[in-house]
Short mmCIF file of C-alpha atoms and ligand atoms in Angstrom, two decimals:
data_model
loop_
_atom_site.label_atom_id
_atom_site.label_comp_id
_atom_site.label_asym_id
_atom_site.label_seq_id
_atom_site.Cartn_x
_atom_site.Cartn_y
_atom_site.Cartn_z
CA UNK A 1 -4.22 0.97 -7.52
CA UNK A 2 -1.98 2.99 -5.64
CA UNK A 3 2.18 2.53 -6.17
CA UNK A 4 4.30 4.05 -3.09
CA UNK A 5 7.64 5.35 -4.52
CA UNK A 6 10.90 5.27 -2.09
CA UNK A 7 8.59 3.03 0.57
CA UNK A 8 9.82 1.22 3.26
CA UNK A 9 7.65 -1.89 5.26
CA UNK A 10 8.20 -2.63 8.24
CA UNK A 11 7.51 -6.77 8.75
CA UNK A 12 6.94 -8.02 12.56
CA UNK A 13 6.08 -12.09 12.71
CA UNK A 14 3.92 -13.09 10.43
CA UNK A 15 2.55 -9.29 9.21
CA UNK A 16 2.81 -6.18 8.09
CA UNK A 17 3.17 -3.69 10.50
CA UNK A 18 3.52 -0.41 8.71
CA UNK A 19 3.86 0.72 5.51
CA UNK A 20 5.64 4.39 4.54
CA UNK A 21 7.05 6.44 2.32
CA UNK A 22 10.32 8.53 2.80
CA UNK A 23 12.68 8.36 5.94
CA UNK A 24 11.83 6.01 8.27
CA UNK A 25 10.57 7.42 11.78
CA UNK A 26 13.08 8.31 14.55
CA UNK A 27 11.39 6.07 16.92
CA UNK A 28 11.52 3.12 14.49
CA UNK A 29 13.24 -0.31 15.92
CA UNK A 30 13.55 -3.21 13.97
CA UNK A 31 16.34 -6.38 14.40
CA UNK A 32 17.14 -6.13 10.20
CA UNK A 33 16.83 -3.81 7.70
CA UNK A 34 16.78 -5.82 4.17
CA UNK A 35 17.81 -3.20 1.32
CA UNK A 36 15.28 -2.97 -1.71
CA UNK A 37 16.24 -0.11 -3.15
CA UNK A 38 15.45 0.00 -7.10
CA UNK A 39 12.98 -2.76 -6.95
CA UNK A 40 9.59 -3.52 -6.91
CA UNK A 41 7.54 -5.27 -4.05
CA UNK A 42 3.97 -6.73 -4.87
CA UNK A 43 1.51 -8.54 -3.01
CA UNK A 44 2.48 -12.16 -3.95
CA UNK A 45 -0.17 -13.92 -6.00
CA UNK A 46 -3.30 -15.38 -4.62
CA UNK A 47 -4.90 -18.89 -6.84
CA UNK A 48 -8.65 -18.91 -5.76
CA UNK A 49 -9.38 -22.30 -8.19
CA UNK A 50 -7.25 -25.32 -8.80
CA UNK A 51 -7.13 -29.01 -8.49
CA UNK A 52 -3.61 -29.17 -7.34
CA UNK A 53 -3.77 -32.65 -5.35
CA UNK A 54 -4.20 -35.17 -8.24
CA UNK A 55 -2.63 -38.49 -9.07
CA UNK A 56 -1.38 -38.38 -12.35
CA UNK A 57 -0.69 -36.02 -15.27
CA UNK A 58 -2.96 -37.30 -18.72
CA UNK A 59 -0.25 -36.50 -21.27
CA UNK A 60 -2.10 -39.82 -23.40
CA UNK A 61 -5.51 -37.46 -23.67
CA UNK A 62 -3.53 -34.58 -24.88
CA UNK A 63 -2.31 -36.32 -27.53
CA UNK A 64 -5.85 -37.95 -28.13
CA UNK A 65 -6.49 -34.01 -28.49
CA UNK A 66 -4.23 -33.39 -30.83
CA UNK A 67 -4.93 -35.97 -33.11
CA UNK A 68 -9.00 -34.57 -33.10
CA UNK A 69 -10.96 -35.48 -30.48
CA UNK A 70 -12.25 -33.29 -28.01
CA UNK A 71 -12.37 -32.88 -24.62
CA UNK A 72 -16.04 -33.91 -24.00
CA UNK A 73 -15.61 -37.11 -26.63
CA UNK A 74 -12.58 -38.30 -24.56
CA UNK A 75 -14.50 -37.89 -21.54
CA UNK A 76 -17.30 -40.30 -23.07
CA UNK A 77 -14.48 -42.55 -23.67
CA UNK A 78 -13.57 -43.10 -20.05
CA UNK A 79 -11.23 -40.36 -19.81
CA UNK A 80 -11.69 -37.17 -18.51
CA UNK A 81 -12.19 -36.69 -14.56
CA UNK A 82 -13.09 -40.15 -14.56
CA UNK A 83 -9.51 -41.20 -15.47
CA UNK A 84 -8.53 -39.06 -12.72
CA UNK A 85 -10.63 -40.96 -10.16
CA UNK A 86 -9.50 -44.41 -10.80
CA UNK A 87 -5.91 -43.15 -10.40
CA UNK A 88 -6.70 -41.48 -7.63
CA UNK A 89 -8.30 -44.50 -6.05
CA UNK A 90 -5.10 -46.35 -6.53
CA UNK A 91 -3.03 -43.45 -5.19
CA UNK A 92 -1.42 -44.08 -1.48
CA UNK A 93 -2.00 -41.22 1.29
CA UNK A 94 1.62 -40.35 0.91
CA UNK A 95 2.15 -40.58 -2.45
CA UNK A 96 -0.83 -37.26 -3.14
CA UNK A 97 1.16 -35.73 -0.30
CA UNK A 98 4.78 -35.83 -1.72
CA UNK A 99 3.35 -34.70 -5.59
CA UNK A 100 1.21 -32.43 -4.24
CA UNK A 101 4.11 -30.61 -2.38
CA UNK A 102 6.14 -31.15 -4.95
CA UNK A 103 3.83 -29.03 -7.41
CA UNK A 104 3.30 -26.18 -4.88
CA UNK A 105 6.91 -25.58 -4.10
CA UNK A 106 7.34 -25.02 -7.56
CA UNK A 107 4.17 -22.65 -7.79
CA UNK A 108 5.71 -20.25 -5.02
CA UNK A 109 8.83 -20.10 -7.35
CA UNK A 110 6.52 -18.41 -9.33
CA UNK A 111 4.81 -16.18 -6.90
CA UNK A 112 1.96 -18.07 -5.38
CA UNK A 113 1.54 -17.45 -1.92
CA UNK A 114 -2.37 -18.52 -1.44
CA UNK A 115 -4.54 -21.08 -3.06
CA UNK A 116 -7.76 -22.77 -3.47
CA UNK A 117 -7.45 -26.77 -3.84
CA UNK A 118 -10.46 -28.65 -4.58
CA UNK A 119 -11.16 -32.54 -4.02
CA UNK A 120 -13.25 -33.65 -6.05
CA UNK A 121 -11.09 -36.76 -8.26
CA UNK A 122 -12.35 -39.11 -5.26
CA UNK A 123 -15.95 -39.44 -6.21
CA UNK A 124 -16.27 -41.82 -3.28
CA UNK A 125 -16.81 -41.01 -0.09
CA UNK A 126 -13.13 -42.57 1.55
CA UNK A 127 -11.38 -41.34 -1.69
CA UNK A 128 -12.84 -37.93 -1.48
CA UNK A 129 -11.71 -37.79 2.52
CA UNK A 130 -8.20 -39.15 1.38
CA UNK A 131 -8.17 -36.08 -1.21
CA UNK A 132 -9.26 -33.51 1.62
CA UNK A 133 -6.93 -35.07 4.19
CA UNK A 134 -3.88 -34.36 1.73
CA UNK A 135 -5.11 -30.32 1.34
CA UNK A 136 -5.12 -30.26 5.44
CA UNK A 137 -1.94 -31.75 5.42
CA UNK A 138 -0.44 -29.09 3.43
CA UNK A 139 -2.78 -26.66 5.07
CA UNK A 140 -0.48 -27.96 8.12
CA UNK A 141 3.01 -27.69 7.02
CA UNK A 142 3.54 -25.12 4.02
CA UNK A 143 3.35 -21.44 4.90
CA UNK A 144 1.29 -20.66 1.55
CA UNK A 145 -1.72 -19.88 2.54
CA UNK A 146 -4.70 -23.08 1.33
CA UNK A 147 -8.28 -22.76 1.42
CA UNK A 148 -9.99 -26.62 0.77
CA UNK A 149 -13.00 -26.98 -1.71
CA UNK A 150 -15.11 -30.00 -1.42
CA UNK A 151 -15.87 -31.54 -4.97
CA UNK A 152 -17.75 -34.69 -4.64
CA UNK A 153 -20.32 -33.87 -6.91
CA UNK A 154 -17.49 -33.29 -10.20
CA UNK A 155 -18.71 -35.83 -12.73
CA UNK A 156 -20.49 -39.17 -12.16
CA UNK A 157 -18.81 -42.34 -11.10
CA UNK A 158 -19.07 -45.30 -13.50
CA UNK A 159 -21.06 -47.32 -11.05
CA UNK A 160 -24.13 -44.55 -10.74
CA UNK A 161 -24.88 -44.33 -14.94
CA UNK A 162 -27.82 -43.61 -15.36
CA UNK A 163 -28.35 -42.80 -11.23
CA UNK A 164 -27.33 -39.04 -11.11
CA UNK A 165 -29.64 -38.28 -8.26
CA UNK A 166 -28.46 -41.58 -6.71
CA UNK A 167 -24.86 -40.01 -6.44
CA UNK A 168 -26.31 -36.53 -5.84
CA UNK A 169 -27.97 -38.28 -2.26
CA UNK A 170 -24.89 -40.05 -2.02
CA UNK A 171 -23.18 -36.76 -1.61
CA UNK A 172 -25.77 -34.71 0.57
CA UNK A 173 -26.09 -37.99 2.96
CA UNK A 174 -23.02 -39.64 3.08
CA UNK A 175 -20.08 -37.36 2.13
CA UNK A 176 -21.19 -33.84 3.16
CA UNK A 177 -21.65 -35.32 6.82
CA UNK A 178 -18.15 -37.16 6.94
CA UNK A 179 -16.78 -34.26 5.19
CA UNK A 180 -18.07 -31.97 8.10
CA UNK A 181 -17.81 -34.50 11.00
CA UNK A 182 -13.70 -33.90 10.47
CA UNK A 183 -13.86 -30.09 9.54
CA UNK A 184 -11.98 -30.61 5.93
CA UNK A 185 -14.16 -28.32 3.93
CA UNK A 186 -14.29 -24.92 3.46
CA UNK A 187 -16.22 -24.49 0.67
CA UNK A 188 -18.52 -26.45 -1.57
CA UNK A 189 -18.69 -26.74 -5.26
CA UNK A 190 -20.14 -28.59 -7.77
CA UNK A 191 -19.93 -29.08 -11.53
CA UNK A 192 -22.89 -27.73 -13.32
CA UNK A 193 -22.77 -28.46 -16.89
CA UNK A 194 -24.39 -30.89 -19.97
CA UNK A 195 -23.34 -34.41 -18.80
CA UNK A 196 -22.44 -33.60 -15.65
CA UNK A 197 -24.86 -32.64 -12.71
CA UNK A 198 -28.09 -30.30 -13.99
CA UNK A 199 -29.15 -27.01 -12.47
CA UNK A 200 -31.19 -28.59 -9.65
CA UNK A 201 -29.10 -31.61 -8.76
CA UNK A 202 -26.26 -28.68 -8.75
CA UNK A 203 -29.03 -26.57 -6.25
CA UNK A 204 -29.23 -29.34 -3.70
CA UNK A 205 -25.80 -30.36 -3.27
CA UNK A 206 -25.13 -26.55 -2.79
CA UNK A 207 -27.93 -25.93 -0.31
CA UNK A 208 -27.52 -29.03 1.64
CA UNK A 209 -24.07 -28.03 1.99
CA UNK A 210 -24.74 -24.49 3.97
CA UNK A 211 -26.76 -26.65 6.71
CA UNK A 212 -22.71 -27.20 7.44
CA UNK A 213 -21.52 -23.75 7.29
CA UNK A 214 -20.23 -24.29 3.90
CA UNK A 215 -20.09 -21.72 1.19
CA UNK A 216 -20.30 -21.84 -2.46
CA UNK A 217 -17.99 -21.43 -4.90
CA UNK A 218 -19.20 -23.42 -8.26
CA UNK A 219 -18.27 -24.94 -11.84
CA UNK A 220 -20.67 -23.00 -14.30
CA UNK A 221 -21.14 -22.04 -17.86
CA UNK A 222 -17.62 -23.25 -18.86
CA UNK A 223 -18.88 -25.16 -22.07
CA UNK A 224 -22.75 -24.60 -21.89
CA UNK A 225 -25.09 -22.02 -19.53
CA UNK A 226 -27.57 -23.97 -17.46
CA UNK A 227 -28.90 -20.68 -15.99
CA UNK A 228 -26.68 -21.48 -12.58
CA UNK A 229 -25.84 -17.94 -12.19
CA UNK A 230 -29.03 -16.10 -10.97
CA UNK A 231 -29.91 -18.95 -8.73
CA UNK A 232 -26.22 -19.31 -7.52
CA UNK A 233 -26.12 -15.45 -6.80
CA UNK A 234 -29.07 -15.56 -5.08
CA UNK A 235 -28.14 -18.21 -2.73
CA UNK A 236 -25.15 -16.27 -1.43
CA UNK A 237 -22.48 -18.28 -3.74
CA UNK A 238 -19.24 -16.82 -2.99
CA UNK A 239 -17.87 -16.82 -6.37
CA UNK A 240 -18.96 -18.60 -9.69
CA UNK A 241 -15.94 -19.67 -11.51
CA UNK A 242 -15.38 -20.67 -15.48
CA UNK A 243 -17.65 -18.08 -17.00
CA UNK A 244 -16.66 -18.73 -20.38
CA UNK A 245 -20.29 -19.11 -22.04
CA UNK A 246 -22.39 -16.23 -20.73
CA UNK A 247 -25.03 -13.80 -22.31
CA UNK A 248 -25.75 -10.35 -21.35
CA UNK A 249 -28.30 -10.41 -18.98
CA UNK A 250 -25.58 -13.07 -17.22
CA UNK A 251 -23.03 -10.88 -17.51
CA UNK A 252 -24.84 -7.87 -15.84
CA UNK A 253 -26.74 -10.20 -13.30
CA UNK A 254 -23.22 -11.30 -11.79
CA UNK A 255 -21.36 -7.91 -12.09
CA UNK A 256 -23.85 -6.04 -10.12
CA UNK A 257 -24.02 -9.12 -7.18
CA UNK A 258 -21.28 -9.37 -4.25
CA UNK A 259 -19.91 -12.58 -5.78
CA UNK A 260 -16.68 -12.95 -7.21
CA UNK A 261 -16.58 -13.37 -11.07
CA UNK A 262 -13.49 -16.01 -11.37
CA UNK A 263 -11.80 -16.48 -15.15
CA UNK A 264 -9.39 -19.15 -15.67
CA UNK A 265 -7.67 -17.70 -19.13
CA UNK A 266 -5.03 -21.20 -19.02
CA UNK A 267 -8.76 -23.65 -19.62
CA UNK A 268 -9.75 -21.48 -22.06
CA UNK A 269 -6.00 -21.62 -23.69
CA UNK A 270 -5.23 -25.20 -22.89
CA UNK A 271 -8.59 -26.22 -24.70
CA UNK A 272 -9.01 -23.76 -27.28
CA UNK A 273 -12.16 -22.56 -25.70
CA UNK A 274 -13.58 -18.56 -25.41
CA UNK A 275 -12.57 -16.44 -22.47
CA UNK A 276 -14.41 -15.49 -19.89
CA UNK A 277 -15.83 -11.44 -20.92
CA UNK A 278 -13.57 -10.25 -18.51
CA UNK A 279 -13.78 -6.53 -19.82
CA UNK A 280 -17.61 -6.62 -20.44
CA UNK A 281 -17.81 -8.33 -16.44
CA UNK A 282 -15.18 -5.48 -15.32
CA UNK A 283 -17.12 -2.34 -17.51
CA UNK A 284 -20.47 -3.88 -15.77
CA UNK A 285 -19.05 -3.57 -12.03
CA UNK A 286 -17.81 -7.04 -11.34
CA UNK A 287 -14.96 -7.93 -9.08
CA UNK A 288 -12.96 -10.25 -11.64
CA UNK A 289 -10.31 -12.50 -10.10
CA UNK A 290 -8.02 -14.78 -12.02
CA UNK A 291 -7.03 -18.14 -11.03
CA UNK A 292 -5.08 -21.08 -12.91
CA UNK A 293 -7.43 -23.73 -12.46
CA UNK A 294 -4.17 -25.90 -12.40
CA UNK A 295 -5.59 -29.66 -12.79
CA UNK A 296 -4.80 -32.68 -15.33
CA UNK A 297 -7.40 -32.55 -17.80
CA UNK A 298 -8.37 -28.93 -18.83
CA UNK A 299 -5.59 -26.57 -17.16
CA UNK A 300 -1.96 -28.00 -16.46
CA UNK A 301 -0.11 -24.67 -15.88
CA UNK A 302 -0.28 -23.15 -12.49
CA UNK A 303 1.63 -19.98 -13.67
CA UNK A 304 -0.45 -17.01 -12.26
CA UNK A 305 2.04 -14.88 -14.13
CA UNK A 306 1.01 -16.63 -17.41
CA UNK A 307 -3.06 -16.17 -16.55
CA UNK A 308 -2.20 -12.04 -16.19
CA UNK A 309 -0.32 -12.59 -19.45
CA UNK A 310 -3.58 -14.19 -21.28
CA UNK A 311 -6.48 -11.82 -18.74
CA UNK A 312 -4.69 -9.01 -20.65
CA UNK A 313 -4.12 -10.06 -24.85
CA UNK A 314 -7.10 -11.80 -24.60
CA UNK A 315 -9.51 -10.75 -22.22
CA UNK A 316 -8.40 -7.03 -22.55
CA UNK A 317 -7.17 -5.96 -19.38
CA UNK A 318 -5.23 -3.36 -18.65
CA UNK A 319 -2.20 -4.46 -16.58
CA UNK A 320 -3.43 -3.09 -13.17
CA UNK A 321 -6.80 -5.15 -13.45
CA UNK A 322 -4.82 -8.15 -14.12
CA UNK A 323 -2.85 -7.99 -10.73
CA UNK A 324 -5.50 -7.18 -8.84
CA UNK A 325 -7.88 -9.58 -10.30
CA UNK A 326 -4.30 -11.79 -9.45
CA UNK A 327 -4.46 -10.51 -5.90
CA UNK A 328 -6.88 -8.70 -3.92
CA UNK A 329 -9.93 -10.18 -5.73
CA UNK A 330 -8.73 -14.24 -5.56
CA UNK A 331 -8.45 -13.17 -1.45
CA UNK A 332 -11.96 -11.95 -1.84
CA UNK A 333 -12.95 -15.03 -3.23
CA UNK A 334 -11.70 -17.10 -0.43
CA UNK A 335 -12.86 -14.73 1.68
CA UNK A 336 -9.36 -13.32 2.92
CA UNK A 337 -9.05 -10.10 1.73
CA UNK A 338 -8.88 -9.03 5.56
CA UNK A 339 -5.61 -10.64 5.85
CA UNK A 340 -4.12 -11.08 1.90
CA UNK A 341 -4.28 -9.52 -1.26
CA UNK A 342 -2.55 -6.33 -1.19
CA UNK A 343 0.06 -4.96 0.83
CA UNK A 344 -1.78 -2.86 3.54
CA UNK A 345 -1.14 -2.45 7.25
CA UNK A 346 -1.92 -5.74 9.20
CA UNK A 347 -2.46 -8.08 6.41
CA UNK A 348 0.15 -11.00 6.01
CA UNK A 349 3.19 -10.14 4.95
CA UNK A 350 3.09 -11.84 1.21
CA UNK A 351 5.16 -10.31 -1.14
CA UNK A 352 7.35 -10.56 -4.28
CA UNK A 353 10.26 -8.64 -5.36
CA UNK A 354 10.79 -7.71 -8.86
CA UNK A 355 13.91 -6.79 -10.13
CA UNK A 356 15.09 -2.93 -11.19
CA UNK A 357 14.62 -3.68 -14.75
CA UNK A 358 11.13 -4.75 -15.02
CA UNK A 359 7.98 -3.17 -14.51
CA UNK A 360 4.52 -4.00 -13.19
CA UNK A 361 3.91 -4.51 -17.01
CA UNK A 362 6.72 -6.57 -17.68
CA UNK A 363 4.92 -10.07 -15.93
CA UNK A 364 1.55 -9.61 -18.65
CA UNK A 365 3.71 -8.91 -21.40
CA UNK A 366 6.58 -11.74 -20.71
CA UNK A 367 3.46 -14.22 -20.87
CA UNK A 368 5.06 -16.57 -18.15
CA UNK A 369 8.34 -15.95 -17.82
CA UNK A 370 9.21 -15.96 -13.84
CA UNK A 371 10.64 -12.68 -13.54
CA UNK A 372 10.30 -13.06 -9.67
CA UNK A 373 13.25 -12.53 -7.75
CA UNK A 374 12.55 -13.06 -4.12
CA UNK A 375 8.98 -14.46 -1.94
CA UNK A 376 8.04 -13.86 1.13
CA UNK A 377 5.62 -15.50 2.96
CA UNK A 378 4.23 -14.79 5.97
CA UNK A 379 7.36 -12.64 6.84
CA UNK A 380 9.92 -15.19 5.92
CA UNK A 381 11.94 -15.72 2.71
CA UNK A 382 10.73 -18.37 0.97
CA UNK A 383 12.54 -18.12 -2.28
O1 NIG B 401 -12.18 -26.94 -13.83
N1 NIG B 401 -14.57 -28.31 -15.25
C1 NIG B 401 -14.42 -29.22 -14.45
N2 NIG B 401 -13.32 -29.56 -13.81
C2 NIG B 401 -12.00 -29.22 -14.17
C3 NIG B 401 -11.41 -30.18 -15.15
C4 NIG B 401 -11.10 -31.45 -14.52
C5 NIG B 401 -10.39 -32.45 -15.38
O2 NIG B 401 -10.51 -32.48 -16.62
O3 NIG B 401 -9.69 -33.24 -14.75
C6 NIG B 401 -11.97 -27.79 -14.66
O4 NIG B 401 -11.75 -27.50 -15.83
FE1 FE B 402 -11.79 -26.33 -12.01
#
């Protein structure tokens, strides 16, 4: 990873339209000139998984946590995603919208400047449309950056025990097509795990889905493997996310394949689970990224700071790894690494400024702390 000492960019719009080192060039032009000197500029961070539109926080399951139960036997008791849903259900239009923005301003405090965001707490086809139709509406009006992730196929509604592959057509015939018919998707995903949806219910949703130009990015081996990650390679997946069960042949399979490895150190944290073998994936060849997984149930804290912080203690990387797996690699598993990621000529101009007295190791090592001074977005000041 390189580091330019005594650099200078120069921002025009929305980009970056050079970057140097030393005196600027005679010929240069440019309306303002903003003074870093001393600091530190870094590509702001980029969130490739999280559930940030969602109706409610579920404080009450914590503390059915914390008193022993876990997070699969409070899921059997009704809560789980499927608490999620029925709150969603109830949740206005509006309402999603004003949270949702809400919980993203305060994520660029802390140096998010893209993310994923997922549906998937709909699990109905007008729910799950209401869900997607909040993501475009902050695609619309908030200069972060926002892929959308269509999750209909997250955990089965009430209504459909004991009729997985009635939901699973319910999906593929009903929701993919309204999905597509308004353009709300960008990506498909699915939860593939024990008491969820099985390898090959998982398989059809996913290949049903690239009849509409949708690409995969999935839910796999987070508490069990199902073997998803040969067959999801193989079908072109874009990046399998979770990871935290995997065995070696796994682990090799996906780090010598062009899809993004994706960890999410604050699930493994927030429910006392393993890591994803971030060093093992990284030592095989894989391009690890990092992402919060910010949602109700498994991952409250957005804090992409924090998930460098945990990718290093506990998944053992070193402190460059971590940002880039931050960075570059989250934009290469939305498939924007063209435009974000790193600051290079031409991408969007994304970046935070650290202080003098910090160092790119100071953000791992202060686990969390927002030791961001400045964002830019697109060009502008944000914070
Ligand atoms: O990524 N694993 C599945 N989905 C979410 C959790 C959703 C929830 O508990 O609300 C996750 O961990
Ligand atoms: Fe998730």
């Amino acid at each position: 990873m390189p580091i330019l000492k005594n650099a200078w960019i120069l921002v025009a719009d929305d980009r970056i339209k050079e970057i140097g080192v030393g005196a600027l060039p005679e010929d240069s032009r440019y309306d303002e000139a903003i003074d870093m000197e001393g600091k530190k500029l870094l590509p702001a961070f980029v969130d490739s998984h999280s559930h940030l539109v969602y109706a409610a926080n579920r404080e009450d399951e914590f503390a059915m946590r914390l008193s022993g139960k876990s997070y699969a036997e409070i899921a059997e008791a009704g809560g789980g995603i499927l608490n999620s849903a029925r709150k969603m259900t109830q949740a206005s239009e509006e309402e999603l919208l004003a949270d949702a923005r809400k919980r993203l301003s305060a994520l660029v405090k802390m140096g998010t400047g893209t993310i994923e965001i997922k549906s998937g707490y709909g699990l109905s086809t007008e729910t799950e449309l209401k869900m997607l139709r909040v993501i475009r509406k902050l695609q619309a009006e908030s200069p972060v950056s926002i892929k959308s992730t269509f999750l209909g196929a997250h955990a089965l509604p009430e209504e459909y025990k004991g009729r997985v592959d009635d939901y699973i057509n319910l999906v593929i015939e009903e929701m993919l097509p309204a999905v597509a018919e308004e353009s709300l998707a960008d990506y498909v995903d699915v939860f593939c795990e024990e008491g969820y949806f099985s390898l090959d219910q998982s398989m059809r949703v996913l290949e049903a889905a690239k009849a509409y130009g949708l690409s995969a990015k999935v839910h796999v081996n987070q508490f069990n493997s199902l073997g998803a990650i040969k067959p999801m390679v193989d079908m072109g997946a874009v990046s399998l996310d979770h990871l935290e069960v995997m065995d070696d042949a796994e682990v090799e399979y996906l780090a010598e394949s062009q899809t993004i490895a994706t960890a999410l150190p604050g699930c493994s944290l927030f429910l006392d689970i393993s890591y994803t073998p971030g060093r093992k994936l990284i030592d095989k060849g894989a391009a690890l990224a990092l992402a919060t997984d910010l949602n109700p149930g498994s991952a409250p804290s957005g804090n992409m700071a924090l998930m460098m912080g945990l990718a290093c203690s506990q998944m053992k990387l070193r402190t460059e790894e971590a940002l880039v797996a931050a960075t570059l690699n989250g934009a290469a598993a939305m498939e924007l690494s063209d435009d974000l990621g790193s600051l290079e000529q031409g991408k969007l101009a994304n970046f935070l400024v650290l202080p003098q007295e910090f160092t790119l190791a100071s953000i791992p090592y202060h686990m969390g702390h927002n030791l961001i001074e400045e964002v830019y977005l697109k060009g502008n000041k944000i914070v």
